[in-house]
Short mmCIF file of N, CA, C and O in Angstrom, two decimals:
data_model
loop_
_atom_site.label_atom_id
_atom_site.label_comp_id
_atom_site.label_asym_id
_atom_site.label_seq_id
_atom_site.Cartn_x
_atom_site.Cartn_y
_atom_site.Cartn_z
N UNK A 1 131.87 27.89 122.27
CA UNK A 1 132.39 26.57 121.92
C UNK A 1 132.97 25.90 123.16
O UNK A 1 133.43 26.47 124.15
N UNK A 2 132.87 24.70 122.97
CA UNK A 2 133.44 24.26 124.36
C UNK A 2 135.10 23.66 123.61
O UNK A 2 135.56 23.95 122.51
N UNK A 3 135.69 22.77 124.69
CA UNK A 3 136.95 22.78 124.59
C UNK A 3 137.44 21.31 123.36
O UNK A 3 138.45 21.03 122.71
N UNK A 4 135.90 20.59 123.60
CA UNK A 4 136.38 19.62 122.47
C UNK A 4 135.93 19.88 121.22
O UNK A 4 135.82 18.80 120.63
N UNK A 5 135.63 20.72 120.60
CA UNK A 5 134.97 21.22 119.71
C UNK A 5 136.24 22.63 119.00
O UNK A 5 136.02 23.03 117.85
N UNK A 6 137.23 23.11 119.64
CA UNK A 6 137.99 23.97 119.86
C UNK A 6 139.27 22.68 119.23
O UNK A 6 139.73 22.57 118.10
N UNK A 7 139.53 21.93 120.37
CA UNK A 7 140.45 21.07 120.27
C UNK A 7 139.96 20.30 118.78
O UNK A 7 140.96 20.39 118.07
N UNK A 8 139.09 19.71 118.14
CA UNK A 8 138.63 18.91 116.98
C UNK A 8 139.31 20.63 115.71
O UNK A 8 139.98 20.38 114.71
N UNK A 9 139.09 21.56 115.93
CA UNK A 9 139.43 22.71 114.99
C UNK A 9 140.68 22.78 115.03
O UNK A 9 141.26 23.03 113.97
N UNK A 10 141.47 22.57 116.26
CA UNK A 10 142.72 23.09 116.00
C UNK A 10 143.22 21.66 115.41
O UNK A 10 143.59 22.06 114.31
N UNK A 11 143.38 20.74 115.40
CA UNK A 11 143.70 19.56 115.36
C UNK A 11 143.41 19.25 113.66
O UNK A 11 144.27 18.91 112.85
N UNK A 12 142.31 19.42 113.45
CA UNK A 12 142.25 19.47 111.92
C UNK A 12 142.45 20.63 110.81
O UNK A 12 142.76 20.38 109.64
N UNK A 13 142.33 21.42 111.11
CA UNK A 13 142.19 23.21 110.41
C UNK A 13 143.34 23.56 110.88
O UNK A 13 143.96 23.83 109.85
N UNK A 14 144.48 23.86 112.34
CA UNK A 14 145.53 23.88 112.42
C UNK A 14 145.17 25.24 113.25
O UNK A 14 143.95 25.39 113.21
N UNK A 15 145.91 26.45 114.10
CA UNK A 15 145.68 27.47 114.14
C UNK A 15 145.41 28.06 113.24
O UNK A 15 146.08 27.90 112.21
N UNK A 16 143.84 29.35 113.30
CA UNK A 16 143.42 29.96 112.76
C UNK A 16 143.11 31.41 113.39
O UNK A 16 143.57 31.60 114.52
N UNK A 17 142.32 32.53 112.74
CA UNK A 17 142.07 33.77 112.71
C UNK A 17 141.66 33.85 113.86
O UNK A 17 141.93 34.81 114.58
N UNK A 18 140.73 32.62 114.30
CA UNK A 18 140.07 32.85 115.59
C UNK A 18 140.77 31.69 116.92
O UNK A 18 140.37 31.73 118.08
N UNK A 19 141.66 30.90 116.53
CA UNK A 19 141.90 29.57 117.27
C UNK A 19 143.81 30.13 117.38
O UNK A 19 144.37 30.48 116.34
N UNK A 20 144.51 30.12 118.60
CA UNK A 20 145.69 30.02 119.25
C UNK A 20 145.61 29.20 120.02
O UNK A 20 144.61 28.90 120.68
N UNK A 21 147.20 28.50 120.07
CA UNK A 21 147.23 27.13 121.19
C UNK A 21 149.08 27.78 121.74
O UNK A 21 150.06 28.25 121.16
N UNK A 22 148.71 27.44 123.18
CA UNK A 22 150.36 27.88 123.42
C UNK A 22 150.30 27.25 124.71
O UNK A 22 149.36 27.14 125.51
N UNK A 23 152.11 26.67 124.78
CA UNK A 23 151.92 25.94 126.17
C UNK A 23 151.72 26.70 127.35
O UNK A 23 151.16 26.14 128.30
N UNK A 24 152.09 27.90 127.46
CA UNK A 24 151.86 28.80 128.49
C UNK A 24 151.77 28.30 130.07
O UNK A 24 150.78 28.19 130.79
N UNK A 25 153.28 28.02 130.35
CA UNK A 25 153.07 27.51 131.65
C UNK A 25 153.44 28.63 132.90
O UNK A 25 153.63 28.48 134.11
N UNK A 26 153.43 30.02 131.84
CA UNK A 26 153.06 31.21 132.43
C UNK A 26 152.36 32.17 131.92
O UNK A 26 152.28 31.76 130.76
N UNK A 27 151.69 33.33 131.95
CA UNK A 27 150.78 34.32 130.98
C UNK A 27 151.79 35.40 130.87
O UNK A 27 152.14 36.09 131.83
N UNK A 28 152.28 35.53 129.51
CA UNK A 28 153.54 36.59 129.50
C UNK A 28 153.28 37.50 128.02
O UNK A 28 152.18 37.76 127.55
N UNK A 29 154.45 37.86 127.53
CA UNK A 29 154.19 38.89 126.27
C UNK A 29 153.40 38.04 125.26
O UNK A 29 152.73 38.64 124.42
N UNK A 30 153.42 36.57 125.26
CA UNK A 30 153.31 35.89 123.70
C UNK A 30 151.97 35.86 123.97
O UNK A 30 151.26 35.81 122.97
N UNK A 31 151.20 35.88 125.45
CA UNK A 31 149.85 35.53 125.64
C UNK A 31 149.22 36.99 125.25
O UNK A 31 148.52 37.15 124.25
N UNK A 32 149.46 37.80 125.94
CA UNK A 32 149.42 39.49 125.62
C UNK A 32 149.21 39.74 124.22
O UNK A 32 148.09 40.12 123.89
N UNK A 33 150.14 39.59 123.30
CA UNK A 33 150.32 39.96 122.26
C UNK A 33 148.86 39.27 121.40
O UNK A 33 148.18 39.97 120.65
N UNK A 34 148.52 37.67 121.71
CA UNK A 34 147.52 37.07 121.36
C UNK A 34 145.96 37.91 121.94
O UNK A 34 145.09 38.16 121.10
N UNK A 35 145.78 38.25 123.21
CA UNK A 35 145.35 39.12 123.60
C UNK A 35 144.79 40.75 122.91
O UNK A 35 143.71 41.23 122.59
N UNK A 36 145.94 41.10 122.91
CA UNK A 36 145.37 42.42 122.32
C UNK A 36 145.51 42.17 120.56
O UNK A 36 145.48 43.18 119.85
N UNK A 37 145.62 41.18 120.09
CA UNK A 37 145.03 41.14 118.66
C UNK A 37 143.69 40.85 118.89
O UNK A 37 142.91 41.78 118.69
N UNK A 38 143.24 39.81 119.27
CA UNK A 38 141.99 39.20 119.20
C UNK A 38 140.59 40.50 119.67
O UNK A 38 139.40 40.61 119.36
N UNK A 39 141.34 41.14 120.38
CA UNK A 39 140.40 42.36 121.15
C UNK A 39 140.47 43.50 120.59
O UNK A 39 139.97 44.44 121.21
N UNK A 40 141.27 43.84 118.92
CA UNK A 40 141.50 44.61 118.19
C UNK A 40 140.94 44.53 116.78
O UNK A 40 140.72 45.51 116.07
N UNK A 41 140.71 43.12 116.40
CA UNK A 41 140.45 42.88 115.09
C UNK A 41 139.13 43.22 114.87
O UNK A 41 138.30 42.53 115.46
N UNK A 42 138.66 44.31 114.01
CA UNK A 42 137.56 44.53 113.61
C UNK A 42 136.81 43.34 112.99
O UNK A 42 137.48 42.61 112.27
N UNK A 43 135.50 43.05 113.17
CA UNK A 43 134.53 42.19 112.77
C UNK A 43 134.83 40.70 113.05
O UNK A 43 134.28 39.71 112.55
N UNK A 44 135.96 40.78 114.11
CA UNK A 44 136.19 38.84 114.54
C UNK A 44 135.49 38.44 115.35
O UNK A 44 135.26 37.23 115.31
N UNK A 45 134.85 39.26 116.44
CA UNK A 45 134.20 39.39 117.38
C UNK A 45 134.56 38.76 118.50
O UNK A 45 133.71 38.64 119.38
N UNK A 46 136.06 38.17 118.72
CA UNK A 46 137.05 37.78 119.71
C UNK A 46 137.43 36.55 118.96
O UNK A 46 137.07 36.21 117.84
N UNK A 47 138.30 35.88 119.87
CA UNK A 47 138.92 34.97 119.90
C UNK A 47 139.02 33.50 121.00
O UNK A 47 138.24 33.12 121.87
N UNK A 48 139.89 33.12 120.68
CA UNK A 48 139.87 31.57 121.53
C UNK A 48 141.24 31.68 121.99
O UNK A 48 141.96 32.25 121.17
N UNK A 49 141.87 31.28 123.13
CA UNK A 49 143.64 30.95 123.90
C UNK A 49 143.35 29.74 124.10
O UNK A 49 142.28 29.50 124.67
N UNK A 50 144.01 28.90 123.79
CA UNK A 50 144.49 27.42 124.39
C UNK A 50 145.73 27.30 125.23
O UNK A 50 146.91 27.34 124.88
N UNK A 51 145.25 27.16 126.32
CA UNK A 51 146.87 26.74 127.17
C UNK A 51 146.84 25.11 127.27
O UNK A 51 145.99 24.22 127.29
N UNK A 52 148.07 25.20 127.31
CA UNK A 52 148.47 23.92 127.72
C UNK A 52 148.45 22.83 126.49
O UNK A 52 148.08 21.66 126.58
N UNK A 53 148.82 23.35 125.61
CA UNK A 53 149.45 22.85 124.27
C UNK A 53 150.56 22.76 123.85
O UNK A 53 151.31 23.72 124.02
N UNK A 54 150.94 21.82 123.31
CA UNK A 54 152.27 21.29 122.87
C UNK A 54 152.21 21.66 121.33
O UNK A 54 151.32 21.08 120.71
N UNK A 55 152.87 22.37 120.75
CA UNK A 55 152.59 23.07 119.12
C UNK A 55 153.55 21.53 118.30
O UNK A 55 154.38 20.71 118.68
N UNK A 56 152.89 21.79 117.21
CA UNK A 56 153.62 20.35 116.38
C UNK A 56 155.24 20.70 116.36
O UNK A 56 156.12 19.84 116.32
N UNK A 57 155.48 22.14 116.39
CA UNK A 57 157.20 22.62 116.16
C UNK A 57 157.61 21.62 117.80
O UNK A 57 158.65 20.96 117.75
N UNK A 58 157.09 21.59 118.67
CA UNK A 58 157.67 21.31 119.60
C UNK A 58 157.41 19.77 119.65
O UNK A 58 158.30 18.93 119.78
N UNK A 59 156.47 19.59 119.55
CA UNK A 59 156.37 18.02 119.93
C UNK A 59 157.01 17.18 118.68
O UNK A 59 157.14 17.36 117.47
N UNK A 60 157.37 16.13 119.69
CA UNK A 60 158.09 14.80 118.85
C UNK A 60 156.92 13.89 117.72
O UNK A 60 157.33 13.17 116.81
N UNK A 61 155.75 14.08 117.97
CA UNK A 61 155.05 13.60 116.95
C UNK A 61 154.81 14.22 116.00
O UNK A 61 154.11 13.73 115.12
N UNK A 62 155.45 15.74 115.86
CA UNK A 62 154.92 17.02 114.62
C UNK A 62 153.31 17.08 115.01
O UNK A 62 152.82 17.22 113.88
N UNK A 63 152.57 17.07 115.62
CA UNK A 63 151.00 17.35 115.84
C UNK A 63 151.11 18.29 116.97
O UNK A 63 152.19 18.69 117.40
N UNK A 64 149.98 18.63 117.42
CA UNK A 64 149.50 19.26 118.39
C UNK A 64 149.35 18.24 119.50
O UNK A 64 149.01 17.12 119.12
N UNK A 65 149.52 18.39 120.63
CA UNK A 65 149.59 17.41 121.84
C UNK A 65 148.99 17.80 123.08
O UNK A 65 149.18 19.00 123.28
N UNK A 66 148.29 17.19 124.04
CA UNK A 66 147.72 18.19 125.43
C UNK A 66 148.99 17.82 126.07
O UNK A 66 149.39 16.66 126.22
N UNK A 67 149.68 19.06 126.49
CA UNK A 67 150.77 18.75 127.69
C UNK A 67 149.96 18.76 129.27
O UNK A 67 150.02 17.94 130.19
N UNK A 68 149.16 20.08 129.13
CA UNK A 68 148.49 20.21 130.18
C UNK A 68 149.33 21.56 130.74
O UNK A 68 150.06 22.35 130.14
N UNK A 69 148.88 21.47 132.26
CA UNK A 69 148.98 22.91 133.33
C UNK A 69 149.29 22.24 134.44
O UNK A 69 148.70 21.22 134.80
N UNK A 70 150.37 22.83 135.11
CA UNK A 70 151.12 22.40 136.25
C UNK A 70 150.52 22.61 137.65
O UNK A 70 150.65 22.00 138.70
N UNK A 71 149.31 24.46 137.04
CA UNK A 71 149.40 24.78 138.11
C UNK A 71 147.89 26.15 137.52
O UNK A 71 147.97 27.38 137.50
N UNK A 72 146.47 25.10 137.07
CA UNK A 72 145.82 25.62 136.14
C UNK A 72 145.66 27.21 137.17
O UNK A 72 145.89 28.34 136.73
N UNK A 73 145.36 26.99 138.12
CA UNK A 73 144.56 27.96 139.00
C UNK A 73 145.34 29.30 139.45
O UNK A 73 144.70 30.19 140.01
N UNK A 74 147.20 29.48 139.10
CA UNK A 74 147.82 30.19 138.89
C UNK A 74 147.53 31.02 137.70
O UNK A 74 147.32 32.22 137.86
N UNK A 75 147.49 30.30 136.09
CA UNK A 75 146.97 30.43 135.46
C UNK A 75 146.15 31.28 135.20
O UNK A 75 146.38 32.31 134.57
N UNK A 76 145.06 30.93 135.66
CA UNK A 76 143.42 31.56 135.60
C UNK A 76 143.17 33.11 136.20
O UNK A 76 142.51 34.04 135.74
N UNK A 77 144.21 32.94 137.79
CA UNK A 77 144.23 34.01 138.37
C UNK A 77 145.78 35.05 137.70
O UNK A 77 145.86 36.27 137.89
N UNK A 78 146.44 34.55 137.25
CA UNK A 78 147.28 35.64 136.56
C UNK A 78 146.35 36.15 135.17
O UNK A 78 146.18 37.32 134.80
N UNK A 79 145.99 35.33 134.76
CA UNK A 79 145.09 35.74 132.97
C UNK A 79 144.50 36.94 133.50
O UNK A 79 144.94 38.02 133.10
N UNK A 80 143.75 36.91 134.17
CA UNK A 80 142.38 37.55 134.43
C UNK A 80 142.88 38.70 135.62
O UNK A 80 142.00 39.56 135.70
N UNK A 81 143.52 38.86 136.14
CA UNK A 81 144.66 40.20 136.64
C UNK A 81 145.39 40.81 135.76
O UNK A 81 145.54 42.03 135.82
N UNK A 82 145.95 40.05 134.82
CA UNK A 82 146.57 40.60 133.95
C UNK A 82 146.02 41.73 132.65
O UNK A 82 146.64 42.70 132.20
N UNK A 83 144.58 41.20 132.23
CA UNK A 83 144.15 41.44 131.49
C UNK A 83 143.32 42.66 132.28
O UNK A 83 142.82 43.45 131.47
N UNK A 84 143.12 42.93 133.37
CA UNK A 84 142.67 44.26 133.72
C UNK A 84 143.60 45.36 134.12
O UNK A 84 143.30 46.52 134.40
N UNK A 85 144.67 44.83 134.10
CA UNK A 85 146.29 45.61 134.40
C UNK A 85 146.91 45.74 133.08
O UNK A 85 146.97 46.91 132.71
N UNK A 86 147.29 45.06 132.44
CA UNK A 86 148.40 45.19 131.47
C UNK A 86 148.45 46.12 130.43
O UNK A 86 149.45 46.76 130.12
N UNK A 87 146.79 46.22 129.65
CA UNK A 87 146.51 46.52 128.79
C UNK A 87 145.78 47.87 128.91
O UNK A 87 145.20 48.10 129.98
N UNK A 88 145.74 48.85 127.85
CA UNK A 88 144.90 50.37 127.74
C UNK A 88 143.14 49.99 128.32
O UNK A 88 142.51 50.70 129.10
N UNK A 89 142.71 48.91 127.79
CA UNK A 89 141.37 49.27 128.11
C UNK A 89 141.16 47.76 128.93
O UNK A 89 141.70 46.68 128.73
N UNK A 90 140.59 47.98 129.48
CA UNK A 90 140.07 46.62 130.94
C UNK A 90 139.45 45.14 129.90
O UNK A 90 138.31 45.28 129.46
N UNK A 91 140.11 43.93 129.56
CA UNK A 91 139.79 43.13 129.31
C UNK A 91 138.96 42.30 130.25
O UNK A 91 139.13 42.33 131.47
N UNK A 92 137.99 41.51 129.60
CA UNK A 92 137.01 40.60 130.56
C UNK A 92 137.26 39.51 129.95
O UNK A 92 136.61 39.43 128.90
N UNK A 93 138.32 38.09 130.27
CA UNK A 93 138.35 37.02 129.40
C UNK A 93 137.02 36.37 130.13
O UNK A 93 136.66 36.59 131.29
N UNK A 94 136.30 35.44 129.06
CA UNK A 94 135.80 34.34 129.79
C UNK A 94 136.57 32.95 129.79
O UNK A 94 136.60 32.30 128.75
N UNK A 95 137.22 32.47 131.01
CA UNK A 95 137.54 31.11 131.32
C UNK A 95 137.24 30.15 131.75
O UNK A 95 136.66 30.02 132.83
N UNK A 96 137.65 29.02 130.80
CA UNK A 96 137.03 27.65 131.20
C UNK A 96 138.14 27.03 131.52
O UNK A 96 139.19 27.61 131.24
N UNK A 97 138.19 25.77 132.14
CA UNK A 97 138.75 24.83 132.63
C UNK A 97 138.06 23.08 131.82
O UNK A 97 136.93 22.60 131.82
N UNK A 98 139.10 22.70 131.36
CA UNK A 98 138.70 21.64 130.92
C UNK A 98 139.86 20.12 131.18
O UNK A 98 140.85 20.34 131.87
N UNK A 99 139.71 19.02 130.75
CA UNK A 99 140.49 18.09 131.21
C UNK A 99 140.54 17.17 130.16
O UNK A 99 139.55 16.48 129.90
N UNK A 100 141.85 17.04 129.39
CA UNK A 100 141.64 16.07 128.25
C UNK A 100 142.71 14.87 128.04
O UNK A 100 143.94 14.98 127.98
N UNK A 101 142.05 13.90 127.97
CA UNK A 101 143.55 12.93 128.22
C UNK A 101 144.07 12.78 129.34
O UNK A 101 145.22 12.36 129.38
N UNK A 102 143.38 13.07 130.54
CA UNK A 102 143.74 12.98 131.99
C UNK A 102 144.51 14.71 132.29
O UNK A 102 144.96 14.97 133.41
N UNK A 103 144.57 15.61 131.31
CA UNK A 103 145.09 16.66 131.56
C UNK A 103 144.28 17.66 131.71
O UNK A 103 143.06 17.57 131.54
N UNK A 104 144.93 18.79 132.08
CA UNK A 104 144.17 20.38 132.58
C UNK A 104 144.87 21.06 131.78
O UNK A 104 146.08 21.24 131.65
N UNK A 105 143.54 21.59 131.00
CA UNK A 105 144.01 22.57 130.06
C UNK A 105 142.81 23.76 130.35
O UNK A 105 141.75 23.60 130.95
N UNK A 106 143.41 25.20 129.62
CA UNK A 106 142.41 26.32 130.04
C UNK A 106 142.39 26.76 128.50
O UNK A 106 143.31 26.86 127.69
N UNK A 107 140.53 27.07 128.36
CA UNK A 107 140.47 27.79 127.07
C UNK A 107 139.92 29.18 127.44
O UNK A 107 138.97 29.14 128.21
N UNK A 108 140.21 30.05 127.16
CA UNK A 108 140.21 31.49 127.37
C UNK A 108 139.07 31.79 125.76
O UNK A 108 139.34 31.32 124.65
N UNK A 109 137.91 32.61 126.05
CA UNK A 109 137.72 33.22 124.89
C UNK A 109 138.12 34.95 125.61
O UNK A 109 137.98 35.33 126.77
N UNK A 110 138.71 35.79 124.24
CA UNK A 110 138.68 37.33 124.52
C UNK A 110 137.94 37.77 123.84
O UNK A 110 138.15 37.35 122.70
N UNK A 111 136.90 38.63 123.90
CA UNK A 111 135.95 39.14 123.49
C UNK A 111 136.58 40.61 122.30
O UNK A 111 137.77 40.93 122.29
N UNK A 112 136.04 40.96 121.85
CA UNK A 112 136.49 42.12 120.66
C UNK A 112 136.06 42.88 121.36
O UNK A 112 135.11 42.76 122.13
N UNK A 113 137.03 44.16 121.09
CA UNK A 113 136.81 45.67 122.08
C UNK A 113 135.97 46.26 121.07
O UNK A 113 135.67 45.97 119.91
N UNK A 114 135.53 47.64 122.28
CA UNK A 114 134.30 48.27 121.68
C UNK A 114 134.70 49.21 120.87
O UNK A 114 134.98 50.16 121.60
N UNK A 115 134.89 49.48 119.80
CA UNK A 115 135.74 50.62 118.81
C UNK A 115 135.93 51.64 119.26
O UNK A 115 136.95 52.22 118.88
N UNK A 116 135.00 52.36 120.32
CA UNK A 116 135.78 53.72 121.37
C UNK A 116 137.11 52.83 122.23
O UNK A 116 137.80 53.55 122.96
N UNK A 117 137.32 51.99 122.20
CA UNK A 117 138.53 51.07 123.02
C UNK A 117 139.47 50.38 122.41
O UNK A 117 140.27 49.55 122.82
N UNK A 118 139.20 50.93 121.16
CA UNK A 118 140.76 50.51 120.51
C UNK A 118 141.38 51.77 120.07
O UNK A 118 140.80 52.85 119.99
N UNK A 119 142.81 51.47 119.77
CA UNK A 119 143.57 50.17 120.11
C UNK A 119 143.74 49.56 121.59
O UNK A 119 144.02 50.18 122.61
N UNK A 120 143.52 48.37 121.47
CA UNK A 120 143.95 47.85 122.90
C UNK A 120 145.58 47.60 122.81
O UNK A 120 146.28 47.01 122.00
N UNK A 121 145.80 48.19 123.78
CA UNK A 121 147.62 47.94 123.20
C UNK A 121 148.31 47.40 125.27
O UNK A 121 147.93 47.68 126.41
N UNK A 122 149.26 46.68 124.74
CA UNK A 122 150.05 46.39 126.05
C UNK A 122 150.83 48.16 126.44
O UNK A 122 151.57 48.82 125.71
N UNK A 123 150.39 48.42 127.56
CA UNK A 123 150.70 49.79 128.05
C UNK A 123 152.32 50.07 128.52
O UNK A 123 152.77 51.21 128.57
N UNK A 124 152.93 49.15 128.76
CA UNK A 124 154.00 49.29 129.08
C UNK A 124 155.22 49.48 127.40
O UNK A 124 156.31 49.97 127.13
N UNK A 125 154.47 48.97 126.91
CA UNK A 125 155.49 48.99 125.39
C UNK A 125 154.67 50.12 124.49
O UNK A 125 155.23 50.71 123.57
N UNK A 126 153.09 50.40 124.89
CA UNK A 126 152.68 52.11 124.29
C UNK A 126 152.53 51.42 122.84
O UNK A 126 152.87 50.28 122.52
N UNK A 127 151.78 52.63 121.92
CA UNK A 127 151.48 52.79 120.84
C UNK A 127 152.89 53.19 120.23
O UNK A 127 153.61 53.84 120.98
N UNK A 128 153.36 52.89 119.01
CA UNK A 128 151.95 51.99 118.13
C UNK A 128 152.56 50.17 118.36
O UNK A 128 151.88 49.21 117.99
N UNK A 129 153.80 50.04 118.96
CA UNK A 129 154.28 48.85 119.11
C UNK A 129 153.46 47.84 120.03
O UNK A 129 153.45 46.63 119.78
N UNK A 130 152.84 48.35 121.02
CA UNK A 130 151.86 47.55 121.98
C UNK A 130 150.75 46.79 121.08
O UNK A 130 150.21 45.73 121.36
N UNK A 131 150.58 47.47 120.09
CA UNK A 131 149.31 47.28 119.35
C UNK A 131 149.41 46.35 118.37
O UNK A 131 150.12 46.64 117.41
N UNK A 132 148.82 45.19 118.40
CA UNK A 132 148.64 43.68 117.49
C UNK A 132 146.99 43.89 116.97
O UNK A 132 145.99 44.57 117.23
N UNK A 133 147.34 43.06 116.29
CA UNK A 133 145.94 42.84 114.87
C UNK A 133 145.74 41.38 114.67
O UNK A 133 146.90 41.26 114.29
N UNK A 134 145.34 40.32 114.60
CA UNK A 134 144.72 38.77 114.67
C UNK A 134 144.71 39.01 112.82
O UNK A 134 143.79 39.49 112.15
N UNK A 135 145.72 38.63 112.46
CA UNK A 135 145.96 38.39 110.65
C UNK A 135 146.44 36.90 110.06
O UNK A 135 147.53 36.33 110.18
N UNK A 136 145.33 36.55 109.45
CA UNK A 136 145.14 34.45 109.51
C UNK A 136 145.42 34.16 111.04
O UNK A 136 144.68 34.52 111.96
N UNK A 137 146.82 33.34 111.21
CA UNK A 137 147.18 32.31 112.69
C UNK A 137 147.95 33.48 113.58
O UNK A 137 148.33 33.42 114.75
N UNK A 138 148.07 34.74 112.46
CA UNK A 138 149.51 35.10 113.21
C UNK A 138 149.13 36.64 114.35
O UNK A 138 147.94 36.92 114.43
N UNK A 139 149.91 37.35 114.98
CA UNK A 139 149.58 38.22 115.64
C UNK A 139 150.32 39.59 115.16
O UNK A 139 151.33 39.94 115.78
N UNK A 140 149.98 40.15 114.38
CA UNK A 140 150.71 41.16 113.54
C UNK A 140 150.98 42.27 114.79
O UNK A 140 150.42 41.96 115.84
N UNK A 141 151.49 43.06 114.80
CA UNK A 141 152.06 45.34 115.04
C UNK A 141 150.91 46.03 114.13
O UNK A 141 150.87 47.25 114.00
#
């Protein structure tokens, strides 16, 4: 999917099983946690990250908003270090770069691990707490 087609889903359908939006003006536990659900959930076959979103809780219009990326290319190169470091088994995101409303936003898809590779869990917090599941919008333990 590309990013306006992503953006038209979240915007009408809202976050879903397969669709997260977060402003992420760094890649930290909340991105992680989105991460190793999406690369855990049996039969989803991955997922979608939106950075550089403004969630309706935050924004003054109650909608979803492009804030954008300060600094996309920090971004891109922390995601994609991170995801071969952080986690039990070596993630491969594919990232795009897109521009909406005069802004830079990054859509990340994570691909679903290979069932000899789960759980994918954040290694520093270990089983079974490292370990998230993609359940409806949310990122379950």
């Amino acid at each position: 999917m590309n990013f306006d087609e992503l953006w038209e889903l979240l915007t009408t359908q809202d976050e879903s099983v397969e669709i997260e939006a977060k402003k992420a003006s760094q890649v930290g536990k909340s991105c992680w946690e989105t991460i190793s659900a999406f690369s855990n959930e049996p039969g989803l076959g991955g997922g979608y990250l939106l950075l550089g979103i403004k969630s309706p809780q935050d924004s003054e219009t109650g909608v979803y908003e492009i804030e954008g990326l300060s600094d996309p290319d920090k971004i891109q190169c922390d995601l994609a270090s991170q995801c071969s470091e952080v986690f039990s088994s070596v993630i491969r995101p594919k990232i795009n770069v897109a521009t909406k409303e005069g802004k830079t936003v990054i859509f990340v898809f994570i691909p679903e691990a290979q069932a000899s590779e789960k759980p994918v869990y954040i290694k520093k917090i270990g089983l079974p707490r490292g370990a998230y599941r993609r359940i409806s919008s949310t990122d379950q333990k």
